[in-house]
Coordinates of C-alpha atoms in Angstrom, one line a residue:
Chain L
M1 CA 42.9 61.3 -16.7
S2 CA 44.3 58.1 -18.1
T3 CA 44.1 56.4 -14.7
A4 CA 40.4 57.2 -14.5
T5 CA 39.7 55.6 -17.8
V6 CA 41.5 52.4 -16.7
S7 CA 40.0 52.1 -13.3
G8 CA 36.5 52.9 -14.6
P9 CA 35.8 49.7 -16.4
R10 CA 37.9 47.7 -13.8
R11 CA 35.8 49.0 -10.9
S12 CA 32.6 48.2 -12.7
K13 CA 33.9 44.7 -13.3
L14 CA 34.6 44.3 -9.6
G15 CA 31.0 45.2 -8.9
W16 CA 29.7 42.6 -11.3
N17 CA 32.2 40.0 -10.0
L18 CA 30.9 40.6 -6.4
L19 CA 27.4 40.2 -7.6
G20 CA 28.5 37.0 -9.5
L21 CA 30.0 35.6 -6.4
L22 CA 26.8 36.2 -4.5
V23 CA 25.0 34.2 -7.2
F24 CA 27.6 31.4 -6.9
V25 CA 27.1 31.2 -3.1
T26 CA 23.3 31.3 -3.3
A27 CA 23.1 28.7 -6.1
G28 CA 25.7 26.5 -4.6
F29 CA 24.7 26.7 -1.0
P30 CA 22.2 23.8 -0.9
V31 CA 24.7 21.5 -2.5
Y32 CA 27.4 22.6 -0.1
W33 CA 25.1 22.2 2.9
M34 CA 24.2 18.7 1.8
L35 CA 27.9 17.7 1.6
N36 CA 28.8 19.5 4.8
T37 CA 26.0 17.7 6.8
A38 CA 26.9 14.4 5.2
F39 CA 30.4 14.5 6.5
K40 CA 29.9 16.0 9.9
P41 CA 29.3 13.9 13.1
A42 CA 25.5 13.3 13.4
K43 CA 25.4 15.1 16.7
D44 CA 26.8 18.2 15.1
A45 CA 24.1 18.2 12.6
I46 CA 21.5 18.7 15.2
D47 CA 23.1 21.8 16.7
P48 CA 20.6 24.7 16.7
D49 CA 23.5 27.0 15.9
P50 CA 25.4 25.0 13.3
S51 CA 28.8 26.1 12.2
L52 CA 29.0 27.1 8.5
L53 CA 32.4 25.5 8.1
P54 CA 33.2 21.8 8.6
T55 CA 34.5 21.1 12.0
S56 CA 35.5 17.4 11.9
I57 CA 35.0 14.9 9.0
T58 CA 33.5 11.5 9.5
F59 CA 32.2 8.8 7.2
A60 CA 29.9 7.3 9.9
N61 CA 26.8 8.8 8.2
F62 CA 27.5 6.9 5.1
S63 CA 27.7 3.5 6.8
R64 CA 24.6 4.4 8.8
A65 CA 22.8 5.3 5.6
L66 CA 23.7 2.0 4.1
D67 CA 22.4 0.3 7.3
I68 CA 19.0 2.0 7.4
A69 CA 17.6 0.1 4.5
D70 CA 19.0 -2.1 1.7
F71 CA 20.8 0.3 -0.6
W72 CA 22.3 -1.9 -3.3
G73 CA 19.0 -3.6 -4.2
P74 CA 17.2 -0.3 -5.1
V75 CA 20.3 0.9 -6.9
G76 CA 20.5 -2.3 -8.9
R77 CA 16.9 -2.1 -9.8
S78 CA 17.3 1.5 -10.9
L79 CA 20.3 0.5 -13.0
I80 CA 18.3 -2.3 -14.7
V81 CA 15.3 -0.1 -15.4
S82 CA 17.3 3.0 -16.6
L83 CA 19.7 1.0 -18.8
T84 CA 16.9 -1.0 -20.4
V85 CA 14.8 2.1 -21.0
V86 CA 17.7 3.9 -22.6
V87 CA 18.6 1.0 -24.9
I88 CA 15.1 0.6 -26.2
G89 CA 14.6 4.3 -26.4
I90 CA 17.8 4.9 -28.4
A91 CA 17.2 2.0 -30.8
V92 CA 13.6 2.8 -31.5
G93 CA 14.0 6.6 -31.2
M94 CA 16.9 6.7 -33.6
L95 CA 14.8 5.2 -36.4
A96 CA 12.0 7.6 -35.8
A97 CA 14.4 10.6 -35.6
L98 CA 15.8 9.6 -38.9
A99 CA 12.4 9.4 -40.4
I100 CA 11.3 12.9 -39.4
S101 CA 14.7 14.6 -40.1
R102 CA 15.7 13.0 -43.4
F103 CA 12.5 12.2 -45.2
A104 CA 9.6 14.3 -46.5
F105 CA 6.4 12.4 -46.4
R106 CA 2.7 13.0 -46.0
G107 CA 1.9 13.2 -42.3
R108 CA 5.3 14.2 -41.2
K109 CA 3.9 17.3 -39.5
V110 CA 1.3 15.3 -37.7
V111 CA 3.9 12.9 -36.4
I112 CA 6.1 15.9 -35.1
V113 CA 3.1 17.5 -33.5
G114 CA 2.1 14.1 -31.9
I115 CA 5.6 13.5 -30.5
L116 CA 5.8 17.0 -29.1
A117 CA 2.3 16.9 -27.7
V118 CA 2.9 13.7 -25.7
Q119 CA 5.7 15.4 -23.9
M120 CA 3.2 17.9 -22.5
V121 CA 1.0 15.5 -20.8
P122 CA 1.9 15.7 -17.1
L123 CA 3.0 12.3 -15.8
V124 CA 0.8 12.6 -12.8
A125 CA -2.3 12.8 -15.0
M126 CA -1.3 9.5 -16.5
I127 CA -0.6 7.7 -13.3
I128 CA -4.2 6.6 -12.7
P129 CA -4.8 4.8 -16.0
V130 CA -1.2 3.5 -16.1
F131 CA -1.7 2.0 -12.6
L132 CA -5.0 0.4 -13.7
L133 CA -3.4 -0.9 -17.0
L134 CA -0.5 -2.5 -15.2
N135 CA -2.8 -3.9 -12.6
D136 CA -4.9 -5.5 -15.4
L137 CA -1.8 -6.9 -17.1
G138 CA -0.3 -8.3 -13.9
Q139 CA 2.7 -6.0 -14.3
Y140 CA 2.2 -4.1 -11.1
D141 CA 5.3 -4.2 -8.9
R142 CA 7.3 -5.6 -11.7
L143 CA 10.4 -4.0 -13.3
T144 CA 9.0 -4.7 -16.7
G145 CA 6.0 -2.6 -15.9
L146 CA 8.2 0.2 -14.8
I147 CA 10.3 0.0 -17.9
I148 CA 7.2 0.1 -20.1
T149 CA 5.9 3.2 -18.4
Y150 CA 9.2 5.0 -18.5
L151 CA 9.2 4.7 -22.2
T152 CA 6.3 7.2 -22.2
F153 CA 8.7 10.1 -21.4
I154 CA 12.0 8.7 -22.6
L155 CA 10.9 7.9 -26.1
P156 CA 9.5 11.3 -27.2
F157 CA 12.5 12.9 -25.6
T158 CA 15.0 10.7 -27.4
V159 CA 13.3 11.2 -30.8
W160 CA 13.2 14.9 -30.5
T161 CA 16.8 15.3 -29.2
L162 CA 18.3 12.9 -31.7
R163 CA 16.5 14.8 -34.4
G164 CA 18.3 17.9 -33.2
F165 CA 21.7 16.2 -33.6
I166 CA 20.9 14.6 -37.0
V167 CA 19.8 17.9 -38.6
N168 CA 23.2 19.4 -37.6
I169 CA 24.9 16.9 -39.9
P170 CA 25.0 18.3 -43.4
R171 CA 23.0 16.3 -45.9
E172 CA 25.7 16.9 -48.5
L173 CA 28.0 14.4 -46.8
E174 CA 25.5 11.6 -47.4
E175 CA 24.9 12.8 -50.9
A176 CA 28.6 12.8 -51.7
A177 CA 28.9 9.2 -50.4
M178 CA 26.0 8.2 -52.5
V179 CA 27.6 9.8 -55.6
D180 CA 30.7 7.7 -54.8
G181 CA 28.5 4.6 -55.0
C182 CA 27.2 4.0 -51.5
S183 CA 23.6 3.0 -51.0
R184 CA 21.5 5.1 -48.8
T185 CA 21.9 2.7 -45.9
T186 CA 25.7 2.4 -46.2
A187 CA 26.0 6.1 -46.6
F188 CA 24.2 6.5 -43.4
L189 CA 26.2 3.8 -41.6
R190 CA 29.6 5.0 -42.8
V191 CA 29.1 8.7 -42.9
V192 CA 26.3 9.9 -40.6
F193 CA 26.5 7.3 -37.9
P194 CA 30.0 8.1 -36.7
L195 CA 29.2 11.8 -36.7
L196 CA 26.1 11.1 -34.7
A197 CA 27.8 9.0 -32.1
P198 CA 28.6 11.8 -29.6
G199 CA 25.0 13.0 -29.8
M200 CA 23.8 9.5 -29.2
V201 CA 26.1 9.2 -26.2
A202 CA 24.8 12.5 -24.8
T203 CA 21.2 11.6 -25.4
S204 CA 21.7 8.2 -23.8
V205 CA 23.3 9.6 -20.7
Y206 CA 20.7 12.3 -20.3
G207 CA 17.9 9.8 -20.8
F208 CA 19.5 7.5 -18.3
I209 CA 19.5 10.3 -15.8
Q210 CA 15.9 11.1 -16.4
A211 CA 14.9 7.5 -15.9
W212 CA 17.1 7.2 -12.8
N213 CA 15.5 10.4 -11.3
E214 CA 11.9 9.5 -11.8
Y215 CA 10.0 9.4 -8.6
L216 CA 6.2 9.2 -9.0
Y217 CA 5.9 6.1 -11.1
A218 CA 8.6 4.4 -9.0
L219 CA 6.7 5.2 -5.9
M220 CA 3.3 4.2 -7.2
L221 CA 4.0 1.1 -9.2
M222 CA 6.5 -0.6 -7.0
S223 CA 6.0 -2.0 -3.5
Q224 CA 8.4 -1.3 -0.6
Q225 CA 10.4 -4.5 -1.3
N226 CA 11.0 -3.5 -4.9
Q227 CA 11.6 0.2 -4.5
T228 CA 14.1 2.0 -6.7
A229 CA 16.9 4.3 -5.7
T230 CA 14.9 7.6 -5.6
V231 CA 12.2 6.1 -3.4
W232 CA 14.9 4.6 -1.1
L233 CA 15.6 8.1 0.2
G234 CA 12.2 8.0 1.8
N235 CA 13.5 5.4 4.3
F236 CA 15.2 8.1 6.4
T237 CA 11.9 9.6 7.5
T238 CA 10.0 7.4 9.9
K239 CA 7.3 8.0 12.6
H240 CA 10.2 8.6 15.0
G241 CA 11.5 11.5 13.0
T242 CA 14.2 12.0 10.4
E243 CA 17.9 11.1 10.7
Y244 CA 19.2 14.1 8.8
A245 CA 22.9 13.5 8.8
P246 CA 22.6 9.9 7.3
M247 CA 19.9 11.3 5.0
M248 CA 22.3 13.8 3.6
A249 CA 24.9 11.1 3.2
G250 CA 22.3 9.1 1.3
S251 CA 21.4 12.2 -0.8
T252 CA 25.1 12.6 -1.6
M253 CA 25.4 9.0 -2.7
M254 CA 22.4 9.5 -5.0
A255 CA 23.4 12.9 -6.3
V256 CA 27.2 12.8 -6.9
P257 CA 27.3 10.1 -9.6
I258 CA 24.4 11.7 -11.4
V259 CA 25.9 15.2 -11.2
V260 CA 29.2 13.9 -12.5
L261 CA 27.5 12.1 -15.4
F262 CA 25.6 15.3 -16.1
L263 CA 28.7 17.4 -16.1
L264 CA 30.2 15.2 -18.8
V265 CA 27.3 15.6 -21.2
Q266 CA 25.6 18.9 -20.3
R267 CA 27.5 21.0 -22.8
K268 CA 26.4 18.7 -25.7
M269 CA 22.9 18.6 -24.3
A270 CA 22.6 22.4 -24.2
A271 CA 22.5 22.2 -28.0
G272 CA 20.2 19.2 -28.1
L273 CA 17.9 20.6 -25.4
T274 CA 17.4 23.9 -27.2
A275 CA 16.2 21.9 -30.2
G276 CA 14.6 19.2 -28.1
A277 CA 13.4 21.4 -25.4
V278 CA 13.0 18.7 -22.8
K279 CA 13.9 18.5 -19.2
G280 CA 13.0 16.1 -16.4
Chain I
M1 CA 35.5 19.4 -20.3
S2 CA 35.1 22.3 -18.0
A3 CA 31.9 23.7 -16.7
A4 CA 33.0 27.1 -18.1
D5 CA 32.0 25.9 -21.5
T6 CA 28.4 25.6 -20.7
T7 CA 27.4 29.1 -21.8
T8 CA 29.1 28.8 -25.2
P9 CA 27.7 25.8 -27.0
T10 CA 28.9 26.1 -30.5
K11 CA 25.9 24.9 -32.4
V12 CA 22.7 25.8 -30.8
P13 CA 20.0 25.5 -33.5
L14 CA 18.2 28.6 -32.5
P15 CA 15.3 29.9 -34.6
R16 CA 17.5 32.9 -35.4
Q17 CA 19.5 30.8 -37.7
A18 CA 16.6 30.2 -39.9
P19 CA 17.3 30.5 -43.6
P20 CA 15.8 33.5 -45.2
P21 CA 12.1 32.8 -45.8
T22 CA 12.6 33.0 -49.6
A23 CA 14.5 29.7 -49.5
P24 CA 12.2 26.7 -49.9
I25 CA 11.7 25.4 -46.4
T26 CA 11.6 21.7 -47.1
P27 CA 12.9 21.0 -50.6
P28 CA 10.8 17.9 -51.2
G29 CA 13.0 16.6 -53.9
R30 CA 16.0 16.3 -51.6
R31 CA 14.3 14.7 -48.7
T32 CA 12.4 12.0 -50.5
S33 CA 13.8 8.9 -51.9
G34 CA 11.7 5.8 -52.5
G35 CA 8.2 6.9 -51.6
A36 CA 6.6 7.0 -48.2
T37 CA 7.1 3.4 -47.1
V38 CA 10.6 3.9 -45.7
P39 CA 9.9 6.7 -43.3
W40 CA 6.8 5.0 -42.0
A41 CA 8.6 1.8 -41.5
L42 CA 11.2 3.7 -39.5
L43 CA 8.5 5.3 -37.5
A44 CA 6.5 2.2 -36.9
P45 CA 8.2 0.8 -33.8
C46 CA 8.2 4.2 -32.1
L47 CA 4.5 4.9 -32.9
L48 CA 3.5 1.4 -31.8
I49 CA 5.2 1.7 -28.4
L50 CA 3.8 5.2 -27.9
A51 CA 0.3 4.1 -28.9
L52 CA 0.6 1.3 -26.4
V53 CA 2.1 3.1 -23.4
L54 CA 0.6 6.5 -24.0
G55 CA -2.3 6.3 -26.3
Y56 CA -4.1 3.6 -24.5
P57 CA -3.8 5.2 -21.0
L58 CA -4.8 8.5 -22.4
V59 CA -8.0 7.0 -23.8
R60 CA -8.5 5.2 -20.6
L61 CA -8.1 8.5 -18.7
V62 CA -10.9 10.0 -20.7
T63 CA -13.3 7.0 -20.4
L64 CA -12.5 6.6 -16.7
S65 CA -13.5 10.2 -16.0
F66 CA -17.0 9.3 -17.3
Q67 CA -17.4 6.2 -15.2
E68 CA -17.9 5.2 -11.7
F69 CA -14.6 3.6 -10.6
G70 CA -13.6 2.9 -7.0
Q71 CA -12.2 0.1 -5.0
S72 CA -14.9 -2.4 -6.0
Q73 CA -14.4 -1.8 -9.7
L74 CA -10.6 -2.0 -9.2
W75 CA -10.9 -5.5 -7.7
G76 CA -13.5 -6.5 -10.3
F77 CA -16.4 -7.0 -7.9
K78 CA -18.5 -4.5 -9.8
P79 CA -18.4 -3.5 -13.5
A80 CA -17.5 0.1 -14.2
E81 CA -20.6 1.9 -15.3
S82 CA -20.8 5.1 -17.3
V83 CA -22.1 8.0 -15.3
G84 CA -22.0 10.7 -17.9
F85 CA -20.8 14.0 -16.7
D86 CA -21.4 13.2 -13.0
N87 CA -17.7 13.2 -12.0
F88 CA -17.1 16.5 -13.7
A89 CA -20.3 18.0 -12.1
E90 CA -19.1 16.9 -8.7
V91 CA -15.6 18.2 -9.2
L92 CA -16.6 21.5 -10.7
G93 CA -19.3 22.0 -8.0
D94 CA -16.8 21.5 -5.2
G95 CA -15.5 24.7 -3.7
E96 CA -12.3 23.0 -2.7
F97 CA -11.5 22.2 -6.4
W98 CA -11.6 25.9 -7.3
A99 CA -9.5 26.8 -4.4
V100 CA -6.9 24.3 -5.6
V101 CA -7.1 25.6 -9.1
V102 CA -6.5 29.2 -8.0
R103 CA -3.6 28.0 -5.7
T104 CA -2.1 26.0 -8.5
V105 CA -2.2 28.9 -11.0
V106 CA -0.8 31.4 -8.5
F107 CA 1.9 29.0 -7.4
A108 CA 2.9 28.1 -11.0
A109 CA 2.8 31.8 -12.1
A110 CA 5.1 32.8 -9.2
C111 CA 7.5 29.9 -10.1
V112 CA 7.5 30.8 -13.8
L113 CA 7.9 34.6 -13.2
F114 CA 10.7 34.2 -10.7
T115 CA 12.5 31.6 -12.8
M116 CA 12.4 33.7 -15.9
V117 CA 13.4 37.0 -14.3
V118 CA 16.2 35.5 -12.2
G119 CA 17.3 33.4 -15.1
M120 CA 17.5 36.4 -17.4
L121 CA 19.4 38.5 -14.8
V122 CA 21.9 35.8 -14.2
A123 CA 22.4 35.2 -18.0
L124 CA 23.0 38.9 -18.4
L125 CA 25.3 39.0 -15.4
L126 CA 27.4 36.1 -16.9
Q127 CA 28.3 38.3 -19.8
R128 CA 29.8 40.9 -17.5
V129 CA 31.8 39.0 -15.0
S130 CA 35.4 37.8 -15.2
G131 CA 36.2 34.3 -16.6
W132 CA 36.8 32.7 -13.2
V133 CA 33.6 34.0 -11.7
K134 CA 31.8 32.7 -14.7
T135 CA 33.3 29.3 -14.1
L136 CA 32.3 29.3 -10.5
I137 CA 28.7 30.2 -11.3
N138 CA 28.6 27.6 -14.0
I139 CA 29.8 24.9 -11.6
A140 CA 27.1 25.9 -9.1
L141 CA 24.4 26.0 -11.8
V142 CA 25.3 22.6 -13.3
A143 CA 25.5 21.0 -9.9
S144 CA 22.0 22.2 -9.0
W145 CA 20.6 21.4 -12.5
G146 CA 22.0 17.8 -12.3
M147 CA 20.7 17.2 -8.8
P148 CA 17.8 14.7 -8.8
I149 CA 14.6 16.5 -7.9
I150 CA 14.1 14.1 -5.0
V151 CA 17.5 14.8 -3.6
A152 CA 17.0 18.6 -4.0
T153 CA 13.7 18.3 -2.2
T154 CA 15.3 16.4 0.6
V155 CA 18.0 18.9 1.0
F156 CA 15.6 21.8 1.1
K157 CA 13.6 20.0 3.7
W158 CA 16.8 19.9 5.8
L159 CA 17.7 23.6 5.1
F160 CA 14.3 24.7 6.3
D161 CA 14.0 22.3 9.3
S162 CA 12.3 24.1 12.1
D163 CA 14.8 23.2 14.9
Y164 CA 18.1 22.5 13.2
G165 CA 17.7 24.1 9.7
I166 CA 20.5 26.4 8.7
F167 CA 18.1 28.9 7.3
N168 CA 16.5 29.6 10.6
A169 CA 19.9 29.7 12.3
L170 CA 21.2 32.2 9.7
L171 CA 18.1 34.4 9.9
S172 CA 18.4 34.4 13.7
K173 CA 21.9 35.9 13.4
L174 CA 20.3 39.1 12.2
P175 CA 19.8 41.6 15.0
G176 CA 16.4 41.3 16.6
V177 CA 15.3 38.2 14.7
D178 CA 14.7 34.9 16.4
M179 CA 13.5 32.3 14.0
I180 CA 14.8 29.2 15.9
G181 CA 12.0 26.7 16.0
H182 CA 10.0 28.5 13.3
N183 CA 8.0 26.0 11.3
W184 CA 7.9 27.0 7.7
F185 CA 5.3 24.4 6.9
A186 CA 2.8 25.4 9.6
S187 CA 0.9 27.5 7.0
G188 CA 0.3 26.8 3.3
P189 CA 1.5 30.1 1.9
E190 CA 4.8 30.0 3.8
G191 CA 5.4 26.4 3.0
L192 CA 4.5 26.9 -0.7
A193 CA 6.9 29.9 -0.7
V194 CA 9.7 27.5 0.3
I195 CA 8.6 25.0 -2.4
T196 CA 8.6 27.9 -4.9
L197 CA 12.2 28.6 -3.9
L198 CA 13.1 25.0 -4.4
V199 CA 11.4 24.9 -7.9
V200 CA 13.0 28.2 -8.9
W201 CA 16.4 27.0 -7.7
G202 CA 16.1 23.9 -9.7
A203 CA 14.8 25.5 -12.9
V204 CA 17.0 28.6 -13.2
P205 CA 20.1 26.8 -14.5
F206 CA 18.4 25.5 -17.6
V207 CA 17.0 29.0 -18.3
V208 CA 20.4 30.6 -17.7
I209 CA 22.2 28.2 -19.9
T210 CA 19.7 28.4 -22.8
L211 CA 19.4 32.2 -22.6
S212 CA 23.2 32.5 -22.5
A213 CA 23.4 30.5 -25.7
G214 CA 20.8 32.9 -27.1
L215 CA 22.7 36.0 -26.0
T216 CA 25.8 34.9 -27.9
Q217 CA 23.6 35.2 -31.0
V218 CA 22.8 38.9 -30.4
P219 CA 25.0 41.0 -32.8
K220 CA 27.3 43.2 -30.8
E221 CA 27.0 45.9 -33.5
L222 CA 23.3 46.3 -33.0
E223 CA 23.7 46.9 -29.3
E224 CA 26.6 49.3 -30.0
A225 CA 24.5 51.2 -32.5
A226 CA 21.6 51.5 -30.0
R227 CA 24.0 52.8 -27.4
L228 CA 25.4 55.4 -29.8
D229 CA 21.9 56.5 -30.5
G230 CA 21.6 57.2 -26.8
A231 CA 19.8 54.2 -25.5
G232 CA 20.6 53.3 -21.8
A233 CA 21.2 49.8 -20.5
W234 CA 17.5 49.2 -20.2
G235 CA 16.7 50.6 -23.6
V236 CA 19.3 48.4 -25.3
F237 CA 17.8 45.4 -23.5
R238 CA 14.2 46.3 -24.2
Y239 CA 14.6 47.2 -27.9
V240 CA 17.5 45.2 -29.1
T241 CA 18.3 42.1 -26.9
L242 CA 14.8 41.1 -25.9
P243 CA 13.2 41.1 -29.4
I244 CA 16.0 38.8 -30.6
L245 CA 15.7 36.5 -27.6
K246 CA 11.9 36.5 -27.9
P247 CA 11.5 33.0 -29.5
I248 CA 13.7 31.4 -26.8
V249 CA 11.9 33.3 -24.0
V250 CA 8.5 32.2 -25.3
M251 CA 9.7 28.6 -25.5
L252 CA 11.2 28.7 -22.0
T253 CA 8.2 30.3 -20.5
T254 CA 5.7 27.8 -21.9
L255 CA 7.9 24.9 -20.9
S256 CA 8.2 26.4 -17.4
V257 CA 4.4 26.7 -17.2
I258 CA 4.0 23.1 -18.2
W259 CA 6.6 21.9 -15.7
D260 CA 5.5 24.1 -12.9
M261 CA 1.8 23.1 -13.3
G262 CA 3.0 19.5 -13.0
V263 CA 5.0 19.9 -9.7
F264 CA 4.4 16.9 -7.7
P265 CA 7.3 15.2 -5.8
Q266 CA 8.4 18.6 -4.3
V267 CA 5.1 19.0 -2.5
F268 CA 4.5 15.3 -1.9
V269 CA 7.9 14.7 -0.3
M270 CA 8.1 18.0 1.6
R271 CA 4.8 17.0 3.3
N272 CA 5.9 13.4 4.0
G273 CA 3.4 12.0 1.5
H274 CA 0.3 13.6 3.0
P275 CA 0.0 17.2 1.9
E276 CA -2.4 19.2 4.0
A277 CA -5.4 20.9 2.4
E278 CA -3.5 24.2 2.3
F279 CA -0.7 22.6 0.3
Q280 CA -2.8 20.8 -2.4
L281 CA -2.1 21.6 -6.0
L282 CA -4.0 20.1 -8.9
T283 CA -1.5 17.2 -9.2
T284 CA -1.5 16.2 -5.6
Y285 CA -5.3 16.8 -5.4
S286 CA -5.9 14.4 -8.3
Y287 CA -3.5 11.9 -6.7
D288 CA -5.3 12.1 -3.3
K289 CA -8.7 11.7 -4.9
A290 CA -7.6 8.6 -6.7
F291 CA -5.3 6.8 -4.3
V292 CA -6.2 8.1 -0.9
V293 CA -10.0 8.4 -1.3
N294 CA -9.9 5.5 -3.9
D295 CA -12.1 7.4 -6.3
Y296 CA -10.1 6.8 -9.5
A297 CA -12.8 8.3 -11.7
Q298 CA -12.8 11.6 -9.9
G299 CA -9.1 11.7 -9.8
S300 CA -9.1 11.1 -13.6
A301 CA -11.6 13.9 -14.1
I302 CA -9.3 16.3 -12.2
A303 CA -6.3 15.1 -14.2
L304 CA -8.2 15.6 -17.4
L305 CA -9.2 19.1 -16.4
T306 CA -5.6 19.9 -15.6
V307 CA -4.6 18.8 -19.1
V308 CA -7.4 20.9 -20.6
L309 CA -6.1 23.9 -18.6
L310 CA -2.7 23.3 -20.1
L311 CA -3.9 23.0 -23.7
G312 CA -3.8 26.7 -24.3
V313 CA -0.2 26.9 -23.2
I314 CA 0.6 23.8 -25.3
G315 CA -0.8 25.6 -28.4
V316 CA 1.7 28.5 -28.0
Y317 CA 4.6 26.1 -27.4
M318 CA 3.6 23.9 -30.4
R319 CA 3.6 26.9 -32.8
Q320 CA 7.1 27.8 -31.6
M321 CA 8.5 24.2 -31.8
L322 CA 6.9 23.6 -35.2
K323 CA 8.8 26.7 -36.4
I324 CA 12.0 25.2 -35.1
G325 CA 11.1 21.8 -36.7
E326 CA 10.4 23.4 -40.0
V327 CA 13.6 25.4 -40.2
E328 CA 15.7 22.5 -41.4

């Protein structure tokens, strides 16, 4: 009798765990297969009956990937664009986030609606006028042009996410500092700002990832010579076919640093995202 | 920080935590200090940039769709002339456009439905598995969430390669199945099914992590009470859990609709930059009209119609987000 009650819940847990492992395998498989292909000899990659487990490990695909087209140029350009966009986004977005989270003013609701609404406009709908605008301004195929356009999606995201972090900081802390003689600005700088720092780091990293991952504008607004990291992956597919093993090596080089960065901030972002409700 | 932490963010500002409605929502006295100049000064740089990079192109999108604008206008050989509703008449009178609309709606609906159902099931499952399984699932989810879309698309292209793709090889291991050499992209519906899988795979982690955060807010006592009253697992979910999660579900669904209606690189890259007619969605169709046929005005008209189509969804989302924004 007593054994039955013990094994009952345990057995049901086993069932759930098996189901959970199935989810793990399904969700993780594409990532696993990317890594597996990246490290196996290129000739093993084009076996019609591929083995699920790694047979022998090689780094040849990585050097081949670096050979196919300039890698560091695109990566450098992506770094410049993403970092610049994040710096501008955080500086400008911070002020705006403060305004909508710490002040009551006429028109606040309109501003919130506006900032939310612009997140809804699909990027692809904007590409035509943006292309024409940059063409007119002589900013086509320039990093500055790309930076300007990336602000369209980074800025609303930054404002809304930082707002989420600011409202989590009790207003009483600032008020206490002001009672102790701080001005509003020093109260902010000495009390709120340090508490906000982790949120700002998370927002920056996440914004960086978004800018780094952008594909459509990067493809449309930059020529082949000035392509960014995401577009660089396209070099593996030519008229003569696709070199899959080096392509998976290239994918790995693109994905691993981003996934690691993402791992570092995703927990903080889960909070910010629920309030900010933004993704890619 | 371990990935196992993902499902238990400590402070998720869910709508559930709203103060009782009797409390004044925005105590004006506490917020204000020094009139309206300070907040507007803080907002100015942001609004200025947005007006420039977003406002202007948006206006241009509207004006463009009422003009004739092709190659010669782009190079400045001819001025852009207003043509009234001609572009719209042409787009709306084209049978292909309506086929694309239907395809886009069906595709997006399938993506959203699968994402939400699978996401909900995995979130519920996470509450029932042991800690180590939870950690494993979280690692897989975060890895797929963090994968750049373009990388994920490339990987899926490889998984579904007709000759060397692992998917065909695995299917062929089943008795009586020979899928080696099967081309998943020979037909639109099959190819779009693969793209749906890719979209759902990429979108589920966000849904799971958000829903898991929401599930921690569901009071255990309520579920217990329902169970004592004789409710089965489905009854508890339907009458206790789901109503509490409703705001999050509404938000996630509307966001998914917006994202899935905007799917572009997945189709574009899967089809090597030239999606066939059977693969065209509103986004790629608009892109094609503008940059392949060089009819920027018609491309803009299609883009504008897409935005209009989304407006209804945006309304729902906006109400939800404003509620969240007003809570503080």
